[in-house]
Amino acid sequence: MRGSYFDINNFFNAFSDFGDKSHLYPKHWINRRFNDDDSYDFDSDLSSYSDSDEDMIEQVPVTPRRRIILKKRSTTPKIESKPNVRKEVAATVAVPIPKEPTIQNPTKQPEEYDPFVEWTDDNNNDQVSQNTIVQINGVGVSRSSLSTLLGHTWLDDGVINAYLSLLYSDCESKNLKCYMFAPCSTNFYEMLKSPKHSYDYEEYNYNRVMRWTKKVSIMKMDKVLVPICINGNHWVLAVINLRERKFEFYDSMIWDDTHTHIGNNILNKLSRYLDEEVLHRENVTLNSNRWRRFLYGPSEIPQQDNGHDCGVFLCMFAKHVCQDKNMNFKQEDMPEIRHKLLSCILNKNCNF
Amino acid sequence: MADQEQPTKNEGGETGGEQSDNHLNIKVNYEGNEVFFKIKKTTPLKKLMEIFCKRQGVNQDQMRFVFDGNRLTGTETAEQLDMDDQDTIDVLVQQTGGF
């Protein structure tokens, strides 16, 4: 066999021949030169790689001891009582046979928890409300939803729907004719508008919410409250005031003229919905486009001065609209109101 | 796209026409895509919700299943909700807002 690719002894010996320039030459040149004395041929050097590869696979000479090992290998499968067909296979693949018992061991491990348990009729009711803390009108409020009431977190639709459905049942008990599409209040406008363009007047689909008012007639209500999530980051409240024939828009954060643009677009859709709904249910044409619109400004309704309280403001707007009260709350009250909302939902009573 | 997907469990190898009394074809609308499910009238919709979320790879806690203004919790059956053939269940994502 020729010299290995890098033999450290040869490498250091090579310094004597090459002097300081030894680092410029490939190492195998050095080895090669050392082994083959003087004559160096580049072609033969390239071919030597293939040669050396063959050398590595060369057969080991059969020594007397190896002969015994080979005999043992050929005899062991014969001892096992296996069908004749498999004898030859076992002789050639003799090595993996003893590994079989070790592979079978891991199957005896204890069963691991599988999150994707196949659904059967048996586990129907046990995991229905794993995360649910409280049930309001049949809809569970999850732990993650309730936790958004704490600190400076943005409120999610679970909390707002829960509070509005509490408010709705409270209004029913007090004979206040307010409706807020409970228990899916926040989803109503999301369904009414197109999924892509929230402000475009043309993007509107009445058919998706046509069956929402099966049990309730909107025309008999005084007020219809529509909580809206704008752009997925801001909560506002739109109110259809059927008693006074007007639309109201409550936004807790107004900083420029886009507020009126957004508000008008939302109220356009709601008036279009109202017309279509009344025409569909009562067969009456109602030109609600002519109704007055109130896009309340900062001087008329309380405003938030931070970036996380608008959901709380929405709940408070809804409460005061339903109960016809003056809006006398401020930004400073919000931390307290968050705690009150939490206790309201846990106690299933919307008043505080 | 979604028309090819039919996550139905054929029990006993029935044919479509014979079992139409017990089974309903329900559309599930998620962000404009419709997935069709074939369910029994008496099966709680939890099964449908779980299979849908598993197939879409979404977290079920963040999904709101809405049918005719009712939020589905999973215990309802199609019979209780007066579902008809080809009715649509809408799937909406959790909404948040702060400012």
Short mmCIF file of C-alpha atoms in Angstrom, two decimals:
data_model
loop_
_atom_site.label_atom_id
_atom_site.label_comp_id
_atom_site.label_asym_id
_atom_site.label_seq_id
_atom_site.Cartn_x
_atom_site.Cartn_y
_atom_site.Cartn_z
CA MET A 1 0.00 0.00 0.00
CA ARG A 2 1.07 3.47 -0.73
CA GLY A 3 1.38 6.18 1.87
CA SER A 4 -1.76 7.48 3.47
CA TYR A 5 -3.22 10.83 2.54
CA PHE A 6 -1.66 12.64 5.44
CA ASP A 7 1.00 11.00 7.50
CA ILE A 8 2.27 13.39 10.10
CA ASN A 9 5.72 11.87 10.28
CA ASN A 10 6.18 12.11 6.54
CA PHE A 11 4.91 15.64 6.60
CA PHE A 12 7.49 16.82 9.06
CA ASN A 13 10.23 14.94 7.29
CA ALA A 14 9.29 16.71 4.12
CA PHE A 15 10.52 20.01 5.47
CA SER A 16 14.06 18.92 4.87
CA ASP A 17 13.39 18.51 1.16
CA PHE A 18 11.15 21.45 0.44
CA GLY A 19 12.60 23.92 2.85
CA ASP A 20 10.43 26.87 3.69
CA LYS A 21 8.18 26.47 0.63
CA SER A 22 6.73 23.20 1.81
CA HIS A 23 3.43 24.83 2.70
CA LEU A 24 2.88 25.74 -0.97
CA TYR A 25 2.58 22.14 -2.08
CA PRO A 26 -0.34 19.82 -1.52
CA LYS A 27 0.31 17.44 1.26
CA HIS A 28 -0.19 14.29 -0.78
CA TRP A 29 2.49 15.51 -3.15
CA ILE A 30 4.82 15.56 -0.24
CA ASN A 31 3.89 12.07 0.83
CA ARG A 32 4.03 10.81 -2.70
CA ARG A 33 7.42 12.26 -3.29
CA PHE A 34 8.69 10.73 -0.16
CA ASN A 35 7.45 7.26 -0.97
CA ASP A 36 8.35 7.13 -4.64
CA ASP A 37 11.74 8.73 -4.26
CA ASP A 38 12.38 11.03 -7.22
CA SER A 39 10.23 10.44 -10.25
CA TYR A 40 6.87 12.17 -9.85
CA ASP A 41 4.14 11.86 -12.45
CA PHE A 42 1.01 13.89 -12.07
CA ASP A 43 -1.24 11.50 -14.02
CA SER A 44 -0.17 8.57 -11.99
CA ASP A 45 -0.84 10.60 -8.88
CA LEU A 46 -4.46 11.17 -9.96
CA SER A 47 -4.90 7.54 -10.81
CA SER A 48 -3.39 6.55 -7.56
CA TYR A 49 -6.56 7.59 -5.78
CA SER A 50 -8.58 4.98 -7.56
CA ASP A 51 -5.84 2.47 -7.00
CA SER A 52 -5.69 3.19 -3.35
CA ASP A 53 -9.47 2.85 -3.11
CA GLU A 54 -9.24 -0.60 -4.54
CA ASP A 55 -6.49 -1.35 -2.12
CA MET A 56 -8.79 -0.52 0.72
CA ILE A 57 -11.36 -3.06 -0.46
CA GLU A 58 -8.79 -5.73 -1.06
CA GLN A 59 -9.58 -9.09 0.36
CA VAL A 60 -8.14 -10.04 3.64
CA PRO A 61 -5.94 -13.09 3.31
CA VAL A 62 -7.64 -16.11 4.79
CA THR A 63 -5.67 -16.98 7.84
CA PRO A 64 -6.32 -20.19 9.74
CA ARG A 65 -8.13 -18.29 12.49
CA ARG A 66 -10.37 -16.49 10.02
CA ARG A 67 -11.19 -19.79 8.43
CA ILE A 68 -12.62 -20.92 11.75
CA ILE A 69 -14.74 -17.77 12.03
CA LEU A 70 -16.11 -18.23 8.55
CA LYS A 71 -16.99 -21.81 9.32
CA LYS A 72 -18.85 -20.74 12.43
CA ARG A 73 -20.83 -18.20 10.48
CA SER A 74 -21.85 -20.70 7.90
CA THR A 75 -22.85 -23.26 10.52
CA THR A 76 -24.85 -21.09 12.93
CA PRO A 77 -27.99 -20.62 10.75
CA LYS A 78 -28.20 -24.38 10.31
CA ILE A 79 -28.63 -24.83 14.04
CA GLU A 80 -31.71 -22.60 14.12
CA SER A 81 -34.96 -24.34 13.34
CA LYS A 82 -36.18 -22.22 10.49
CA PRO A 83 -37.88 -23.09 7.22
CA ASN A 84 -35.52 -24.22 4.52
CA VAL A 85 -36.28 -21.26 2.31
CA ARG A 86 -34.79 -18.86 4.77
CA LYS A 87 -31.58 -20.69 5.35
CA GLU A 88 -29.74 -19.05 2.53
CA VAL A 89 -30.97 -15.61 3.47
CA ALA A 90 -29.90 -16.11 7.02
CA ALA A 91 -26.46 -17.18 5.90
CA THR A 92 -25.84 -14.01 3.94
CA VAL A 93 -27.48 -11.63 6.39
CA ALA A 94 -26.20 -13.25 9.50
CA VAL A 95 -25.36 -10.05 11.36
CA PRO A 96 -28.81 -8.43 11.99
CA ILE A 97 -30.38 -11.57 13.42
CA PRO A 98 -29.22 -11.09 17.03
CA LYS A 99 -30.51 -7.48 16.96
CA GLU A 100 -34.17 -8.50 16.72
CA PRO A 101 -34.89 -8.83 20.42
CA THR A 102 -33.45 -5.36 21.09
CA ILE A 103 -35.84 -3.77 18.59
CA GLN A 104 -38.85 -5.32 20.26
CA ASN A 105 -38.06 -3.78 23.63
CA PRO A 106 -39.11 -0.17 22.93
CA THR A 107 -42.68 -1.25 22.16
CA LYS A 108 -43.14 -2.06 25.82
CA GLN A 109 -42.66 1.57 26.88
CA PRO A 110 -45.56 3.29 28.67
CA GLU A 111 -48.07 5.04 26.43
CA GLU A 112 -47.16 8.65 25.71
CA TYR A 113 -49.71 11.45 25.68
CA ASP A 114 -51.01 11.97 22.18
CA PRO A 115 -52.62 15.38 21.64
CA PHE A 116 -54.45 14.18 18.56
CA VAL A 117 -56.62 11.52 20.07
CA GLU A 118 -58.97 10.02 17.59
CA TRP A 119 -62.48 11.17 18.36
CA THR A 120 -64.92 8.52 19.48
CA ASP A 121 -68.34 8.58 21.05
CA ASP A 122 -66.80 7.71 24.39
CA ASN A 123 -64.70 10.84 24.86
CA ASN A 124 -67.54 13.08 23.79
CA ASN A 125 -68.00 15.19 26.88
CA ASP A 126 -64.83 14.96 28.90
CA GLN A 127 -62.64 17.38 26.98
CA VAL A 128 -65.27 19.77 25.67
CA SER A 129 -64.31 22.63 27.94
CA GLN A 130 -60.79 21.93 28.99
CA ASN A 131 -59.84 25.58 28.95
CA THR A 132 -63.21 27.03 29.82
CA ILE A 133 -63.54 28.85 33.10
CA VAL A 134 -67.08 30.13 33.00
CA GLN A 135 -70.05 29.51 30.73
CA ILE A 136 -72.20 32.45 29.74
CA ASN A 137 -75.43 31.67 27.89
CA GLY A 138 -73.96 28.39 26.76
CA VAL A 139 -70.74 29.85 25.41
CA GLY A 140 -67.59 29.14 27.35
CA VAL A 141 -65.06 31.86 28.09
CA SER A 142 -61.56 30.53 27.97
CA ARG A 143 -58.75 31.23 30.37
CA SER A 144 -56.72 32.99 27.70
CA SER A 145 -59.65 35.30 26.89
CA LEU A 146 -60.19 36.24 30.52
CA SER A 147 -56.51 36.90 31.03
CA THR A 148 -56.69 39.69 28.46
CA LEU A 149 -58.59 41.73 31.05
CA LEU A 150 -55.51 41.91 33.23
CA GLY A 151 -52.74 44.42 32.90
CA HIS A 152 -52.38 46.34 29.66
CA THR A 153 -53.43 43.58 27.28
CA TRP A 154 -55.64 44.07 24.26
CA LEU A 155 -59.10 42.62 24.83
CA ASP A 156 -60.14 39.77 22.60
CA ASP A 157 -63.56 38.91 21.23
CA GLY A 158 -64.18 36.25 23.86
CA VAL A 159 -64.38 38.81 26.64
CA ILE A 160 -66.39 41.33 24.65
CA ASN A 161 -68.90 38.75 23.45
CA ALA A 162 -69.25 37.43 26.98
CA TYR A 163 -69.90 40.89 28.43
CA LEU A 164 -72.32 41.84 25.68
CA SER A 165 -74.31 38.64 26.07
CA LEU A 166 -74.50 39.37 29.80
CA LEU A 167 -75.69 42.84 28.92
CA TYR A 168 -78.27 41.42 26.54
CA SER A 169 -79.76 39.10 29.12
CA ASP A 170 -79.78 41.99 31.57
CA CYS A 171 -81.63 44.16 29.05
CA GLU A 172 -84.15 41.39 28.47
CA SER A 173 -84.84 41.13 32.16
CA LYS A 174 -85.33 44.90 32.44
CA ASN A 175 -87.44 45.13 29.27
CA LEU A 176 -84.90 47.36 27.58
CA LYS A 177 -85.20 46.78 23.87
CA CYS A 178 -81.57 46.54 22.95
CA TYR A 179 -80.10 43.93 20.69
CA MET A 180 -76.45 43.13 20.06
CA PHE A 181 -76.47 39.87 18.08
CA ALA A 182 -75.43 38.01 21.21
CA PRO A 183 -73.62 35.71 21.69
CA CYS A 184 -71.62 36.39 18.52
CA SER A 185 -71.79 40.17 18.56
CA THR A 186 -68.32 40.84 17.25
CA ASN A 187 -68.67 38.35 14.44
CA PHE A 188 -71.73 40.00 12.92
CA TYR A 189 -69.96 42.83 11.16
CA GLU A 190 -67.08 40.56 10.24
CA MET A 191 -69.54 38.36 8.42
CA LEU A 192 -71.40 41.28 6.85
CA LYS A 193 -68.33 42.80 5.31
CA SER A 194 -66.13 41.04 2.86
CA PRO A 195 -63.14 39.31 4.37
CA LYS A 196 -60.70 41.47 2.45
CA HIS A 197 -61.90 45.05 2.20
CA SER A 198 -63.47 46.24 5.39
CA TYR A 199 -64.36 49.76 4.30
CA ASP A 200 -65.39 49.32 0.71
CA TYR A 201 -69.07 50.01 0.32
CA GLU A 202 -69.43 47.45 -2.43
CA GLU A 203 -67.89 44.65 -0.37
CA TYR A 204 -70.98 43.57 1.42
CA ASN A 205 -72.80 40.29 1.75
CA TYR A 206 -76.23 40.25 3.31
CA ASN A 207 -76.76 36.55 2.67
CA ARG A 208 -74.17 35.54 5.21
CA VAL A 209 -76.07 37.17 8.06
CA MET A 210 -79.57 36.75 6.68
CA ARG A 211 -80.39 33.93 9.06
CA TRP A 212 -78.94 35.55 12.14
CA THR A 213 -82.23 37.21 13.06
CA LYS A 214 -84.47 34.17 12.88
CA LYS A 215 -85.73 34.46 16.42
CA VAL A 216 -85.58 38.23 16.90
CA SER A 217 -87.19 40.99 14.89
CA ILE A 218 -84.87 43.93 14.69
CA MET A 219 -87.67 46.35 13.92
CA LYS A 220 -89.15 45.83 17.37
CA MET A 221 -85.90 46.91 19.02
CA ASP A 222 -84.97 50.37 20.15
CA LYS A 223 -81.25 50.04 19.62
CA VAL A 224 -79.03 47.61 17.82
CA LEU A 225 -75.43 47.58 18.98
CA VAL A 226 -72.72 46.41 16.62
CA PRO A 227 -69.22 46.03 18.05
CA ILE A 228 -66.64 46.18 15.31
CA CYS A 229 -63.00 45.21 15.18
CA ILE A 230 -61.32 47.58 12.73
CA ASN A 231 -58.25 46.26 10.92
CA GLY A 232 -57.81 43.65 13.59
CA ASN A 233 -56.44 46.18 16.05
CA HIS A 234 -59.15 48.58 17.22
CA TRP A 235 -62.55 48.14 18.83
CA VAL A 236 -65.35 50.59 18.02
CA LEU A 237 -69.08 50.54 18.60
CA ALA A 238 -71.74 51.39 16.04
CA VAL A 239 -75.32 51.80 17.16
CA ILE A 240 -78.48 51.71 15.06
CA ASN A 241 -80.93 53.80 17.03
CA LEU A 242 -84.28 52.71 15.64
CA ARG A 243 -86.28 54.63 18.20
CA GLU A 244 -84.81 58.00 17.27
CA ARG A 245 -83.99 57.01 13.70
CA LYS A 246 -80.32 57.76 13.77
CA PHE A 247 -76.94 56.07 13.55
CA GLU A 248 -74.28 56.56 16.17
CA PHE A 249 -70.60 55.79 16.06
CA TYR A 250 -68.51 55.55 19.20
CA ASP A 251 -64.75 55.60 18.74
CA SER A 252 -62.56 55.91 21.79
CA MET A 253 -59.53 57.05 19.81
CA ILE A 254 -59.93 59.86 17.32
CA TRP A 255 -56.85 61.59 16.01
CA ASP A 256 -57.57 62.68 12.45
CA ASP A 257 -60.13 62.82 9.67
CA THR A 258 -59.85 59.14 8.79
CA HIS A 259 -62.16 58.60 11.73
CA THR A 260 -65.10 60.15 9.88
CA HIS A 261 -64.21 58.29 6.70
CA ILE A 262 -64.09 54.93 8.46
CA GLY A 263 -67.19 55.70 10.49
CA ASN A 264 -69.21 56.75 7.46
CA ASN A 265 -68.25 53.62 5.57
CA ILE A 266 -69.30 51.41 8.46
CA LEU A 267 -72.58 53.25 8.88
CA ASN A 268 -73.21 53.00 5.12
CA LYS A 269 -73.01 49.24 5.37
CA LEU A 270 -75.18 49.10 8.44
CA SER A 271 -77.88 51.24 6.84
CA ARG A 272 -77.75 49.07 3.76
CA TYR A 273 -78.08 46.01 5.97
CA LEU A 274 -81.01 47.54 7.81
CA ASP A 275 -82.83 48.37 4.58
CA GLU A 276 -82.34 44.88 3.26
CA GLU A 277 -83.29 43.25 6.53
CA VAL A 278 -86.53 45.21 6.86
CA LEU A 279 -87.38 44.56 3.23
CA HIS A 280 -86.72 40.86 3.70
CA ARG A 281 -88.61 40.44 6.95
CA GLU A 282 -91.41 43.01 6.89
CA ASN A 283 -91.57 43.77 3.18
CA VAL A 284 -91.25 47.47 3.87
CA THR A 285 -88.87 49.86 2.17
CA LEU A 286 -86.96 51.90 4.69
CA ASN A 287 -84.62 54.57 3.44
CA SER A 288 -82.30 54.57 6.39
CA ASN A 289 -79.69 56.40 4.35
CA ARG A 290 -81.52 59.60 5.20
CA TRP A 291 -81.25 59.05 8.92
CA ARG A 292 -79.04 61.36 10.90
CA ARG A 293 -75.55 60.22 11.72
CA PHE A 294 -73.64 61.03 14.87
CA LEU A 295 -69.92 60.43 14.69
CA TYR A 296 -69.11 61.50 18.19
CA GLY A 297 -66.02 63.59 18.65
CA PRO A 298 -63.50 63.78 21.46
CA SER A 299 -65.48 66.45 23.28
CA GLU A 300 -68.65 64.34 23.45
CA ILE A 301 -67.44 60.90 24.55
CA PRO A 302 -64.53 59.75 26.75
CA GLN A 303 -61.26 59.08 24.96
CA GLN A 304 -58.39 56.76 25.68
CA ASP A 305 -54.86 58.09 25.90
CA ASN A 306 -52.98 54.82 25.53
CA GLY A 307 -52.76 51.94 23.10
CA HIS A 308 -54.53 49.13 24.89
CA ASP A 309 -57.82 50.17 26.50
CA CYS A 310 -60.23 50.46 23.58
CA GLY A 311 -61.91 47.13 24.29
CA VAL A 312 -62.74 48.32 27.79
CA PHE A 313 -64.07 51.56 26.37
CA LEU A 314 -66.26 49.56 23.99
CA CYS A 315 -67.79 47.60 26.86
CA MET A 316 -68.46 50.82 28.76
CA PHE A 317 -69.97 52.53 25.71
CA ALA A 318 -72.26 49.54 25.22
CA LYS A 319 -73.33 49.53 28.84
CA HIS A 320 -74.11 53.24 28.89
CA VAL A 321 -75.90 53.14 25.53
CA CYS A 322 -78.14 50.32 26.69
CA GLN A 323 -78.97 51.95 30.00
CA ASP A 324 -79.29 55.49 28.58
CA LYS A 325 -76.78 56.94 31.00
CA ASN A 326 -74.35 59.78 30.65
CA MET A 327 -70.86 58.65 29.93
CA ASN A 328 -69.05 59.83 33.00
CA PHE A 329 -66.08 57.47 32.96
CA LYS A 330 -62.52 58.49 32.19
CA GLN A 331 -59.24 57.00 31.17
CA GLU A 332 -58.11 56.99 34.81
CA ASP A 333 -60.91 54.58 35.75
CA MET A 334 -59.87 51.93 33.24
CA PRO A 335 -57.64 49.76 35.48
CA GLU A 336 -60.47 49.56 37.99
CA ILE A 337 -63.06 48.87 35.29
CA ARG A 338 -60.93 46.03 33.93
CA HIS A 339 -61.11 44.33 37.32
CA LYS A 340 -64.83 45.02 37.54
CA LEU A 341 -65.42 43.51 34.10
CA LEU A 342 -63.50 40.43 35.18
CA SER A 343 -65.63 40.03 38.28
CA CYS A 344 -68.78 40.69 36.20
CA ILE A 345 -68.00 37.86 33.84
CA LEU A 346 -67.05 35.48 36.63
CA ASN A 347 -70.21 36.35 38.59
CA LYS A 348 -72.41 36.47 35.46
CA ASN A 349 -73.83 39.84 36.34
CA CYS A 350 -73.15 42.80 34.10
CA ASN A 351 -73.90 45.56 36.62
CA PHE A 352 -71.32 47.24 38.78
CA MET B 1 -59.40 24.07 -4.22
CA ALA B 2 -61.36 22.80 -1.30
CA ASP B 3 -63.75 20.84 -3.45
CA GLN B 4 -61.38 17.94 -3.59
CA GLU B 5 -61.22 17.66 0.13
CA GLN B 6 -63.94 15.50 1.53
CA PRO B 7 -63.12 14.59 5.09
CA THR B 8 -65.95 12.16 5.46
CA LYS B 9 -65.93 8.96 7.39
CA ASN B 10 -67.78 6.31 5.46
CA GLU B 11 -69.21 3.94 7.97
CA GLY B 12 -70.22 0.59 6.63
CA GLY B 13 -69.55 1.58 3.05
CA GLU B 14 -72.88 3.22 2.44
CA THR B 15 -73.87 4.85 -0.79
CA GLY B 16 -74.88 8.48 -0.97
CA GLY B 17 -78.50 8.19 -1.96
CA GLU B 18 -79.70 5.61 0.51
CA GLN B 19 -78.39 7.23 3.68
CA SER B 20 -79.40 10.77 2.80
CA ASP B 21 -81.96 10.80 5.62
CA ASN B 22 -79.33 10.49 8.30
CA HIS B 23 -76.48 12.40 6.73
CA LEU B 24 -75.98 16.02 5.80
CA ASN B 25 -73.44 17.70 3.60
CA ILE B 26 -72.18 20.73 5.46
CA LYS B 27 -69.96 23.46 4.06
CA VAL B 28 -67.38 24.99 6.32
CA ASN B 29 -66.32 28.43 5.14
CA TYR B 30 -62.94 29.63 6.29
CA GLU B 31 -61.48 32.79 4.76
CA GLY B 32 -63.37 32.26 1.53
CA ASN B 33 -62.39 28.61 1.13
CA GLU B 34 -65.08 26.00 1.49
CA VAL B 35 -64.52 22.54 2.87
CA PHE B 36 -67.28 19.97 2.68
CA PHE B 37 -68.13 17.60 5.48
CA LYS B 38 -70.56 14.76 5.51
CA ILE B 39 -71.92 14.26 8.99
CA LYS B 40 -74.67 12.43 10.77
CA LYS B 41 -77.54 14.49 12.06
CA THR B 42 -77.09 13.10 15.53
CA THR B 43 -73.33 13.49 15.78
CA PRO B 44 -72.12 16.34 17.98
CA LEU B 45 -70.30 18.92 15.89
CA LYS B 46 -67.21 18.65 18.05
CA LYS B 47 -66.03 15.94 15.70
CA LEU B 48 -66.31 18.23 12.69
CA MET B 49 -64.57 21.09 14.49
CA GLU B 50 -61.67 18.96 15.62
CA ILE B 51 -61.13 17.38 12.23
CA PHE B 52 -61.32 20.75 10.52
CA CYS B 53 -58.77 22.32 12.84
CA LYS B 54 -56.48 19.34 12.55
CA ARG B 55 -56.62 19.45 8.77
CA GLN B 56 -56.11 23.20 8.53
CA GLY B 57 -53.37 23.09 11.12
CA VAL B 58 -54.94 25.78 13.29
CA ASN B 59 -55.44 26.07 17.00
CA GLN B 60 -59.01 25.30 17.93
CA ASP B 61 -58.98 27.78 20.82
CA GLN B 62 -58.54 30.65 18.36
CA MET B 63 -61.29 29.57 15.98
CA ARG B 64 -64.92 30.63 16.28
CA PHE B 65 -67.45 28.36 14.61
CA VAL B 66 -70.58 30.32 13.90
CA PHE B 67 -73.87 29.06 12.50
CA ASP B 68 -76.89 31.37 12.16
CA GLY B 69 -75.62 33.67 14.87
CA ASN B 70 -74.93 30.85 17.28
CA ARG B 71 -71.47 30.15 18.51
CA LEU B 72 -70.87 26.41 18.27
CA THR B 73 -69.40 24.87 21.38
CA GLY B 74 -69.21 21.33 20.03
CA THR B 75 -71.99 19.67 21.96
CA GLU B 76 -74.71 20.68 19.52
CA THR B 77 -75.86 18.34 16.82
CA ALA B 78 -77.05 19.23 13.36
CA GLU B 79 -80.55 18.20 14.38
CA GLN B 80 -80.67 20.64 17.29
CA LEU B 81 -79.54 23.52 15.08
CA ASP B 82 -82.10 22.73 12.35
CA MET B 83 -79.38 22.36 9.79
CA ASP B 84 -80.32 21.57 6.24
CA ASP B 85 -78.28 20.01 3.51
CA GLN B 86 -75.62 22.36 2.04
CA ASP B 87 -75.78 24.75 4.99
CA THR B 88 -72.68 26.75 5.81
CA ILE B 89 -70.78 26.97 9.05
CA ASP B 90 -68.50 29.99 9.17
CA VAL B 91 -65.13 29.80 10.82
CA LEU B 92 -63.77 33.08 12.11
CA VAL B 93 -60.47 33.84 13.72
CA GLN B 94 -60.07 35.35 17.16
CA GLN B 95 -60.23 39.15 17.06
CA THR B 96 -58.24 41.47 19.26
CA GLY B 97 -57.94 45.21 19.42
CA GLY B 98 -56.37 47.80 21.62
CA PHE B 99 -55.94 51.19 20.06
#
